[in-house]
PDB file of C-alpha atoms in Angstrom:
ATOM      1  CA  MET A   7      14.319   7.660  -9.345  1.00 76.00           C
ATOM      2  CA  LEU A   8      11.045   7.690  -7.898  1.00 83.00           C
ATOM      3  CA  LYS A   9       8.263   7.842 -10.652  1.00 88.00           C
ATOM      4  CA  ASP A  10       5.693  10.480  -9.897  1.00 87.00           C
ATOM      5  CA  ASN A  11       2.631   8.233 -10.730  1.00 93.00           C
ATOM      6  CA  LYS A  12       3.604   5.912  -7.871  1.00 97.00           C
ATOM      7  CA  ILE A  13       2.960   6.284  -4.121  1.00 98.00           C
ATOM      8  CA  PHE A  14       5.783   6.860  -1.805  1.00 98.00           C
ATOM      9  CA  ASP A  15       5.127   5.537   1.920  1.00 98.00           C
ATOM     10  CA  ALA A  16       6.869   8.307   4.117  1.00 98.00           C
ATOM     11  CA  HIS A  17       6.346   6.097   7.161  1.00 98.00           C
ATOM     12  CA  ILE A  18       6.184   2.542   7.889  1.00 98.00           C
ATOM     13  CA  HIS A  19       7.605  -0.223  10.082  1.00 98.00           C
ATOM     14  CA  PHE A  20       8.977  -3.174   8.247  1.00 98.00           C
ATOM     15  CA  ASN A  21      11.375  -3.290  11.275  1.00 97.00           C
ATOM     16  CA  ASP A  22       8.526  -4.028  13.693  1.00 97.00           C
ATOM     17  CA  ASP A  23       9.541  -7.570  14.904  1.00 93.00           C
ATOM     18  CA  TYR A  24       6.544  -7.743  17.095  1.00 89.00           C
ATOM     19  CA  LYS A  25       3.860  -7.351  14.395  1.00 93.00           C
ATOM     20  CA  TYR A  26       6.164  -8.255  11.375  1.00 95.00           C
ATOM     21  CA  ASN A  27       8.170 -11.366  10.942  1.00 91.00           C
ATOM     22  CA  ASP A  28      10.981 -11.475   7.966  1.00 90.00           C
ATOM     23  CA  GLU A  29       8.921 -13.726   5.788  1.00 94.00           C
ATOM     24  CA  MET A  30       6.015 -11.284   5.903  1.00 95.00           C
ATOM     25  CA  ILE A  31       8.136  -8.245   4.331  1.00 96.00           C
ATOM     26  CA  HIS A  32       9.094  -9.539   0.747  1.00 96.00           C
ATOM     27  CA  PRO A  33       5.500 -10.422  -0.042  1.00 97.00           C
ATOM     28  CA  MET A  34       4.093  -7.071   1.607  1.00 97.00           C
ATOM     29  CA  ILE A  35       6.438  -5.188  -0.416  1.00 97.00           C
ATOM     30  CA  LYS A  36       5.698  -6.856  -3.883  1.00 97.00           C
ATOM     31  CA  GLU A  37       2.259  -6.741  -3.176  1.00 97.00           C
ATOM     32  CA  ALA A  38       2.404  -3.022  -2.351  1.00 97.00           C
ATOM     33  CA  ILE A  39       4.209  -2.586  -5.581  1.00 97.00           C
ATOM     34  CA  GLU A  40       1.849  -4.340  -7.673  1.00 97.00           C
ATOM     35  CA  ASN A  41      -0.869  -1.591  -6.119  1.00 96.00           C
ATOM     36  CA  GLU A  42       0.990   1.806  -7.215  1.00 96.00           C
ATOM     37  CA  VAL A  43       3.565   2.063  -4.396  1.00 97.00           C
ATOM     38  CA  GLU A  44       7.350   2.529  -5.139  1.00 94.00           C
ATOM     39  CA  GLY A  45       9.035   3.560  -2.300  1.00 97.00           C
ATOM     40  CA  PHE A  46       8.757   3.291   1.742  1.00 98.00           C
ATOM     41  CA  LEU A  47      10.663   5.103   4.734  1.00 98.00           C
ATOM     42  CA  CYS A  48      11.327   2.457   7.248  1.00 98.00           C
ATOM     43  CA  ALA A  49      11.093   4.240  10.525  1.00 98.00           C
ATOM     44  CA  SER A  50      12.695   3.339  13.769  1.00 98.00           C
ATOM     45  CA  PHE A  51      12.125   3.660  17.412  1.00 97.00           C
ATOM     46  CA  ASP A  52      15.197   2.223  19.068  1.00 97.00           C
ATOM     47  CA  ILE A  53      18.976   0.811  18.035  1.00 97.00           C
ATOM     48  CA  LYS A  54      17.908  -2.723  16.984  1.00 97.00           C
ATOM     49  CA  SER A  55      14.936  -1.158  14.798  1.00 98.00           C
ATOM     50  CA  SER A  56      17.554   1.361  13.221  1.00 98.00           C
ATOM     51  CA  LEU A  57      19.786  -1.341  12.314  1.00 98.00           C
ATOM     52  CA  LYS A  58      17.417  -3.270  10.720  1.00 98.00           C
ATOM     53  CA  ALA A  59      15.657  -0.539   8.773  1.00 98.00           C
ATOM     54  CA  ILE A  60      19.549  -0.094   7.369  1.00 98.00           C
ATOM     55  CA  GLU A  61      19.812  -3.471   6.574  1.00 98.00           C
ATOM     56  CA  LEU A  62      16.326  -3.662   4.705  1.00 98.00           C
ATOM     57  CA  SER A  63      17.485  -0.434   2.809  1.00 98.00           C
ATOM     58  CA  LYS A  64      20.754  -2.091   1.625  1.00 98.00           C
ATOM     59  CA  LYS A  65      18.240  -5.337   0.854  1.00 97.00           C
ATOM     60  CA  TYR A  66      15.706  -3.023  -1.229  1.00 97.00           C
ATOM     61  CA  GLU A  67      18.009  -0.649  -2.407  1.00 97.00           C
ATOM     62  CA  GLY A  68      15.949   2.301  -4.139  1.00 96.00           C
ATOM     63  CA  ILE A  69      12.825   0.812  -2.792  1.00 97.00           C
ATOM     64  CA  VAL A  70      13.451   0.972   1.227  1.00 98.00           C
ATOM     65  CA  PHE A  71      15.067   3.911   2.776  1.00 98.00           C
ATOM     66  CA  ALA A  72      16.117   3.900   6.382  1.00 98.00           C
ATOM     67  CA  GLY A  73      14.790   6.379   9.565  1.00 98.00           C
ATOM     68  CA  ILE A  74      16.974   6.042  12.613  1.00 98.00           C
ATOM     69  CA  ALA A  75      15.969   7.181  16.231  1.00 98.00           C
ATOM     70  CA  ILE A  76      15.123   6.507  19.722  1.00 98.00           C
ATOM     71  CA  HIS A  77      11.063   6.637  20.174  1.00 97.00           C
ATOM     72  CA  PRO A  78      10.281   9.016  22.853  1.00 97.00           C
ATOM     73  CA  ASN A  79       8.374   6.186  24.929  1.00 95.00           C
ATOM     74  CA  ASP A  80      11.812   4.660  25.252  1.00 94.00           C
ATOM     75  CA  VAL A  81      14.013   7.388  26.484  1.00 95.00           C
ATOM     76  CA  SER A  82      13.524   6.405  30.043  1.00 94.00           C
ATOM     77  CA  LYS A  83      15.259   2.964  29.327  1.00 92.00           C
ATOM     78  CA  THR A  84      17.768   4.396  27.414  1.00 93.00           C
ATOM     79  CA  ASP A  85      21.315   5.641  27.970  1.00 93.00           C
ATOM     80  CA  LEU A  86      22.000   8.854  26.413  1.00 93.00           C
ATOM     81  CA  LEU A  87      25.479   7.372  25.073  1.00 94.00           C
ATOM     82  CA  VAL A  88      23.161   5.430  22.488  1.00 96.00           C
ATOM     83  CA  LEU A  89      22.895   8.489  20.747  1.00 97.00           C
ATOM     84  CA  GLU A  90      26.600   8.494  20.069  1.00 97.00           C
ATOM     85  CA  THR A  91      25.527   5.094  18.044  1.00 98.00           C
ATOM     86  CA  LEU A  92      22.761   6.925  16.106  1.00 98.00           C
ATOM     87  CA  ASP A  93      25.441   9.441  15.114  1.00 98.00           C
ATOM     88  CA  GLU A  94      27.447   6.659  13.739  1.00 98.00           C
ATOM     89  CA  LEU A  95      24.498   4.974  11.914  1.00 98.00           C
ATOM     90  CA  ALA A  96      23.415   8.462  10.350  1.00 98.00           C
ATOM     91  CA  LYS A  97      26.785   8.373   8.269  1.00 98.00           C
ATOM     92  CA  ASN A  98      25.110   5.424   6.195  1.00 97.00           C
ATOM     93  CA  LYS A  99      23.868   6.431   2.762  1.00 97.00           C
ATOM     94  CA  GLU A 100      20.658   4.406   3.087  1.00 97.00           C
ATOM     95  CA  VAL A 101      19.853   6.953   5.903  1.00 98.00           C
ATOM     96  CA  ILE A 102      17.429   9.559   4.640  1.00 98.00           C
ATOM     97  CA  ALA A 103      15.744  10.716   8.030  1.00 98.00           C
ATOM     98  CA  ILE A 104      16.263  11.025  11.781  1.00 98.00           C
ATOM     99  CA  GLY A 105      12.785   9.520  13.057  1.00 96.00           C
ATOM    100  CA  GLU A 106      10.874   8.650  14.832  1.00 98.00           C
ATOM    101  CA  THR A 107      11.590  11.323  17.471  1.00 98.00           C
ATOM    102  CA  GLY A 108       9.740  13.829  19.298  1.00 98.00           C
ATOM    103  CA  LEU A 109       7.312  14.209  22.206  1.00 98.00           C
ATOM    104  CA  ASP A 110       4.869  11.524  23.739  1.00 97.00           C
ATOM    105  CA  TYR A 111       2.999  12.585  26.741  1.00 96.00           C
ATOM    106  CA  PHE A 112      -0.115  10.208  26.081  1.00 94.00           C
ATOM    107  CA  TYR A 113       1.586   7.261  27.956  1.00 85.00           C
ATOM    108  CA  THR A 114       5.250   8.961  29.370  1.00 81.00           C
ATOM    109  CA  LYS A 115       4.152  12.689  30.743  1.00 87.00           C
ATOM    110  CA  GLU A 116       6.276  12.082  33.573  1.00 91.00           C
ATOM    111  CA  ASP A 117       9.688  12.174  32.021  1.00 95.00           C
ATOM    112  CA  ALA A 118       8.849  15.118  29.550  1.00 96.00           C
ATOM    113  CA  GLU A 119      12.123  16.900  30.270  1.00 97.00           C
ATOM    114  CA  LEU A 120      14.248  13.797  29.486  1.00 97.00           C
ATOM    115  CA  GLN A 121      12.177  13.219  26.297  1.00 98.00           C
ATOM    116  CA  LYS A 122      12.904  17.079  25.191  1.00 98.00           C
ATOM    117  CA  LEU A 123      16.660  16.232  25.584  1.00 98.00           C
ATOM    118  CA  PHE A 124      16.699  13.625  23.485  1.00 98.00           C
ATOM    119  CA  PHE A 125      14.247  15.085  20.804  1.00 98.00           C
ATOM    120  CA  LYS A 126      16.961  18.134  21.002  1.00 98.00           C
ATOM    121  CA  LYS A 127      19.721  15.622  20.581  1.00 98.00           C
ATOM    122  CA  HIS A 128      18.169  14.302  17.505  1.00 98.00           C
ATOM    123  CA  ILE A 129      17.635  17.390  16.122  1.00 98.00           C
ATOM    124  CA  GLU A 130      21.568  18.027  16.297  1.00 98.00           C
ATOM    125  CA  ILE A 131      22.055  14.689  14.351  1.00 98.00           C
ATOM    126  CA  ALA A 132      19.646  15.840  11.936  1.00 98.00           C
ATOM    127  CA  LYS A 133      21.528  19.120  11.426  1.00 97.00           C
ATOM    128  CA  LYS A 134      24.707  17.616  11.268  1.00 97.00           C
ATOM    129  CA  HIS A 135      24.356  14.938   8.947  1.00 98.00           C
ATOM    130  CA  ASN A 136      21.771  17.180   6.941  1.00 97.00           C
ATOM    131  CA  LYS A 137      18.973  14.690   7.288  1.00 98.00           C
ATOM    132  CA  VAL A 138      15.175  15.176   7.199  1.00 98.00           C
ATOM    133  CA  LEU A 139      14.047  15.230  10.781  1.00 98.00           C
ATOM    134  CA  GLN A 140      10.710  13.068  11.214  1.00 98.00           C
ATOM    135  CA  ILE A 141       8.766  14.132  14.361  1.00 98.00           C
ATOM    136  CA  HIS A 142       6.049  12.033  16.454  1.00 98.00           C
ATOM    137  CA  ILE A 143       4.038  13.742  18.729  1.00 98.00           C
ATOM    138  CA  ARG A 144       1.462  12.563  20.885  1.00 97.00           C
ATOM    139  CA  ASP A 145      -0.849  13.784  23.579  1.00 94.00           C
ATOM    140  CA  HIS A 146      -4.482  13.450  25.151  1.00 91.00           C
ATOM    141  CA  VAL A 147      -7.591  14.186  23.001  1.00 85.00           C
ATOM    142  CA  ASN A 148      -8.134  18.065  22.980  1.00 87.00           C
ATOM    143  CA  VAL A 149      -4.717  18.415  24.779  1.00 92.00           C
ATOM    144  CA  PHE A 150      -2.058  20.145  22.855  1.00 96.00           C
ATOM    145  CA  GLU A 151       0.944  20.705  25.266  1.00 97.00           C
ATOM    146  CA  ALA A 152       3.499  18.100  23.455  1.00 97.00           C
ATOM    147  CA  TYR A 153       2.461  19.938  20.001  1.00 98.00           C
ATOM    148  CA  ASP A 154       3.318  23.399  21.769  1.00 98.00           C
ATOM    149  CA  ASP A 155       6.560  21.980  23.304  1.00 98.00           C
ATOM    150  CA  VAL A 156       7.970  20.619  19.902  1.00 98.00           C
ATOM    151  CA  ILE A 157       6.838  23.889  18.244  1.00 98.00           C
ATOM    152  CA  GLU A 158       8.679  25.856  20.533  1.00 98.00           C
ATOM    153  CA  ILE A 159      11.768  23.816  20.216  1.00 98.00           C
ATOM    154  CA  LEU A 160      11.602  23.752  16.613  1.00 98.00           C
ATOM    155  CA  LYS A 161      11.335  27.573  16.324  1.00 97.00           C
ATOM    156  CA  VAL A 162      15.068  27.792  17.947  1.00 97.00           C
ATOM    157  CA  SER A 163      16.425  24.915  15.868  1.00 96.00           C
ATOM    158  CA  ASN A 164      16.781  26.467  12.316  1.00 90.00           C
ATOM    159  CA  LEU A 165      15.912  23.440  10.833  1.00 94.00           C
ATOM    160  CA  GLN A 166      15.186  23.468   6.988  1.00 90.00           C
ATOM    161  CA  LYS A 167      13.730  19.914   6.544  1.00 97.00           C
ATOM    162  CA  VAL A 168      11.111  18.686   9.299  1.00 98.00           C
ATOM    163  CA  VAL A 169       8.158  16.252   8.656  1.00 98.00           C
ATOM    164  CA  ILE A 170       5.419  15.785  10.677  1.00 98.00           C
ATOM    165  CA  HIS A 171       4.805  12.189  11.203  1.00 98.00           C
ATOM    166  CA  CYS A 172       0.787  11.099  11.680  1.00 97.00           C
ATOM    167  CA  PHE A 173      -0.381  14.393  12.140  1.00 98.00           C
ATOM    168  CA  SER A 174      -3.643  14.228  14.248  1.00 94.00           C
ATOM    169  CA  ALA A 175      -4.272  17.528  15.461  1.00 96.00           C
ATOM    170  CA  ASN A 176      -6.671  20.390  14.111  1.00 97.00           C
ATOM    171  CA  ALA A 177      -6.169  22.965  11.450  1.00 98.00           C
ATOM    172  CA  GLU A 178      -4.976  25.736  14.039  1.00 98.00           C
ATOM    173  CA  TYR A 179      -1.932  23.203  14.566  1.00 98.00           C
ATOM    174  CA  ALA A 180      -1.640  22.135  10.949  1.00 98.00           C
ATOM    175  CA  GLN A 181      -1.058  25.975  10.243  1.00 98.00           C
ATOM    176  CA  LYS A 182       1.506  26.322  12.905  1.00 98.00           C
ATOM    177  CA  PHE A 183       3.722  23.763  11.546  1.00 98.00           C
ATOM    178  CA  LEU A 184       3.301  24.922   7.933  1.00 98.00           C
ATOM    179  CA  ASP A 185       4.098  28.280   9.350  1.00 97.00           C
ATOM    180  CA  LEU A 186       7.600  26.917  10.267  1.00 97.00           C
ATOM    181  CA  GLY A 187       8.279  25.249   7.028  1.00 97.00           C
ATOM    182  CA  CYS A 188       7.089  21.497   8.014  1.00 98.00           C
ATOM    183  CA  TYR A 189       6.023  18.963   5.677  1.00 98.00           C
ATOM    184  CA  ILE A 190       3.052  16.975   7.269  1.00 98.00           C
ATOM    185  CA  ASN A 191       2.636  13.425   6.895  1.00 98.00           C
ATOM    186  CA  ILE A 192      -1.129  12.087   6.634  1.00 98.00           C
ATOM    187  CA  GLY A 193      -1.993   8.521   7.684  1.00 98.00           C
ATOM    188  CA  GLY A 194      -4.972   6.170   7.598  1.00 98.00           C
ATOM    189  CA  ALA A 195      -6.531   8.147  10.589  1.00 97.00           C
ATOM    190  CA  VAL A 196      -7.810  10.346   7.833  1.00 98.00           C
ATOM    191  CA  THR A 197      -9.886   7.702   6.747  1.00 98.00           C
ATOM    192  CA  PHE A 198     -11.812   7.046  10.248  1.00 98.00           C
ATOM    193  CA  LYS A 199     -15.732   7.931  10.267  1.00 94.00           C
ATOM    194  CA  ASN A 200     -14.860   9.978  13.415  1.00 94.00           C
ATOM    195  CA  ALA A 201     -11.916  12.016  12.179  1.00 97.00           C
ATOM    196  CA  LYS A 202     -13.864  15.085  11.157  1.00 97.00           C
ATOM    197  CA  VAL A 203     -11.104  17.085  13.287  1.00 97.00           C
ATOM    198  CA  LEU A 204      -8.337  15.614  11.044  1.00 97.00           C
ATOM    199  CA  GLN A 205      -9.952  15.849   7.811  1.00 98.00           C
ATOM    200  CA  GLU A 206     -10.869  19.476   8.440  1.00 98.00           C
ATOM    201  CA  ALA A 207      -7.349  20.276   8.850  1.00 98.00           C
ATOM    202  CA  VAL A 208      -6.330  18.050   5.731  1.00 98.00           C
ATOM    203  CA  LEU A 209      -8.740  20.356   3.785  1.00 97.00           C
ATOM    204  CA  ASN A 210      -6.340  23.355   4.985  1.00 95.00           C
ATOM    205  CA  ILE A 211      -3.100  21.794   4.255  1.00 98.00           C
ATOM    206  CA  PRO A 212      -1.894  22.303   0.419  1.00 98.00           C
ATOM    207  CA  LEU A 213      -0.973  18.997  -1.106  1.00 98.00           C
ATOM    208  CA  GLU A 214       2.589  20.701  -1.938  1.00 98.00           C
ATOM    209  CA  LYS A 215       3.093  20.471   1.992  1.00 98.00           C
ATOM    210  CA  MET A 216       1.769  16.800   2.455  1.00 98.00           C
ATOM    211  CA  LEU A 217       3.066  13.294   2.784  1.00 98.00           C
ATOM    212  CA  ILE A 218       1.237   9.939   2.828  1.00 98.00           C
ATOM    213  CA  GLU A 219       2.002   7.007   5.216  1.00 98.00           C
ATOM    214  CA  THR A 220       0.858   3.967   6.575  1.00 98.00           C
ATOM    215  CA  ASP A 221       2.297   3.873   9.738  1.00 98.00           C
ATOM    216  CA  ALA A 222       2.109  -0.026   9.253  1.00 98.00           C
ATOM    217  CA  PRO A 223       1.394  -2.273  11.316  1.00 97.00           C
ATOM    218  CA  TYR A 224      -0.403   0.559  13.283  1.00 97.00           C
ATOM    219  CA  LEU A 225      -3.386   2.702  12.403  1.00 97.00           C
ATOM    220  CA  THR A 226      -5.081   0.377   9.502  1.00 98.00           C
ATOM    221  CA  PRO A 227      -7.358   2.793   7.376  1.00 98.00           C
ATOM    222  CA  HIS A 228     -11.121   2.120   7.158  1.00 98.00           C
ATOM    223  CA  PRO A 229     -12.574  -0.237   6.392  1.00 97.00           C
ATOM    224  CA  HIS A 230     -10.106  -2.662   7.889  1.00 97.00           C
ATOM    225  CA  ARG A 231      -9.594  -0.806  10.899  1.00 95.00           C
ATOM    226  CA  GLY A 232      -8.659  -3.433  13.852  1.00 92.00           C
ATOM    227  CA  GLN A 233      -6.751  -5.515  11.228  1.00 96.00           C
ATOM    228  CA  LEU A 234      -2.925  -5.544  11.181  1.00 96.00           C
ATOM    229  CA  ASN A 235      -2.007  -2.825   8.738  1.00 97.00           C
ATOM    230  CA  GLU A 236      -0.193  -3.560   5.145  1.00 96.00           C
ATOM    231  CA  ALA A 237       1.610  -1.324   2.942  1.00 97.00           C
ATOM    232  CA  LYS A 238      -0.529  -1.642   0.118  1.00 97.00           C
ATOM    233  CA  PHE A 239      -3.361  -0.136   2.340  1.00 98.00           C
ATOM    234  CA  ILE A 240      -2.061   3.267   1.798  1.00 98.00           C
ATOM    235  CA  ASN A 241      -4.287   3.434  -1.141  1.00 98.00           C
ATOM    236  CA  LEU A 242      -7.131   3.999   1.127  1.00 98.00           C
ATOM    237  CA  THR A 243      -5.561   7.200   2.570  1.00 98.00           C
ATOM    238  CA  VAL A 244      -4.738   8.646  -1.085  1.00 98.00           C
ATOM    239  CA  ASP A 245      -8.415   7.775  -2.070  1.00 98.00           C
ATOM    240  CA  LYS A 246      -9.718   9.695   1.319  1.00 98.00           C
ATOM    241  CA  ILE A 247      -7.413  12.668   0.690  1.00 98.00           C
ATOM    242  CA  ALA A 248      -8.514  12.966  -3.035  1.00 98.00           C
ATOM    243  CA  GLU A 249     -12.189  12.977  -1.764  1.00 98.00           C
ATOM    244  CA  LEU A 250     -11.464  15.535   0.731  1.00 98.00           C
ATOM    245  CA  LYS A 251      -9.472  17.940  -1.819  1.00 98.00           C
ATOM    246  CA  ASN A 252     -12.047  17.123  -4.638  1.00 98.00           C
ATOM    247  CA  THR A 253      -9.358  16.457  -7.084  1.00 98.00           C
ATOM    248  CA  LYS A 254      -8.138  13.052  -8.824  1.00 98.00           C
ATOM    249  CA  ARG A 255      -6.268  10.553  -6.738  1.00 97.00           C
ATOM    250  CA  GLU A 256      -3.424  10.741  -9.297  1.00 97.00           C
ATOM    251  CA  GLU A 257      -2.964  14.426  -8.587  1.00 98.00           C
ATOM    252  CA  VAL A 258      -2.511  13.493  -4.687  1.00 98.00           C
ATOM    253  CA  ILE A 259      -0.098  10.894  -6.094  1.00 98.00           C
ATOM    254  CA  LYS A 260       1.639  12.987  -8.303  1.00 98.00           C
ATOM    255  CA  ILE A 261       2.325  15.860  -5.691  1.00 98.00           C
ATOM    256  CA  THR A 262       2.899  14.368  -2.711  1.00 98.00           C
ATOM    257  CA  THR A 263       5.573  11.738  -4.255  1.00 98.00           C
ATOM    258  CA  ARG A 264       7.533  14.642  -5.806  1.00 97.00           C
ATOM    259  CA  ASN A 265       7.229  16.009  -2.135  1.00 98.00           C
ATOM    260  CA  ALA A 266       9.001  13.310  -0.740  1.00 98.00           C
ATOM    261  CA  LYS A 267      11.583  13.309  -3.786  1.00 97.00           C
ATOM    262  CA  LEU A 268      12.316  16.987  -2.928  1.00 97.00           C
ATOM    263  CA  ILE A 269      12.969  16.706   0.619  1.00 98.00           C
ATOM    264  CA  PHE A 270      14.085  13.172   1.199  1.00 97.00           C
ATOM    265  CA  ASN A 271      16.627  13.910  -1.811  1.00 95.00           C
ATOM    266  CA  ILE A 272      15.262  10.635  -3.334  1.00 94.00           C
TER     267      ILE A 272
END
């Protein structure tokens, strides 16, 4: 059982073999635990990383939990049959989320319809196995087409447990997701000096609907931006949210961890 005075990292990639090797993971988890972090959702982006997330969840039982998915950037090089494997993997007790899935029009807008198809299939798997759906959304700056498409799909999905991973839009879109009952994940980007729009959105997101993530090894928070992200750096995000909300960091930790325990049933 997670303690309310410890941080839950609701999205990290210990399974990213491009950035982390196996020798890095144990010391990173140990150091994060020494810095008030007690739990991690290891999110995935293909079958290999999904299997690795489950493997790590078994090795670090009660500390690391698994999310399994095919990332929207990878759908064009993935056969739909792979979703049958994902459906089988979702039966594992270590799997608490289907993610990260969603729509990404930043790199691969030309396969938008295929992305939507995969996204809807992930929704079906999440509903079938009663798992949280964790959604990746990315578009060009000040363009919200991917966000609009995700919202339209969610409106007819009848999903009860949804997390918006690494939210990076404005307060208006934050409210649209809140109106759909979603939880919103805030990552290290909120610490960036040029993140005024995101910071304004955070002001409008109740702590009771917020989760915190690193997205490590990516999106390293200030002042370490440009370096490889580490699990312990989530404290910088906690501190920034506390500053923006004009509250104590202990309050941010307590409420966001309770949120994680509630939605992920851990």
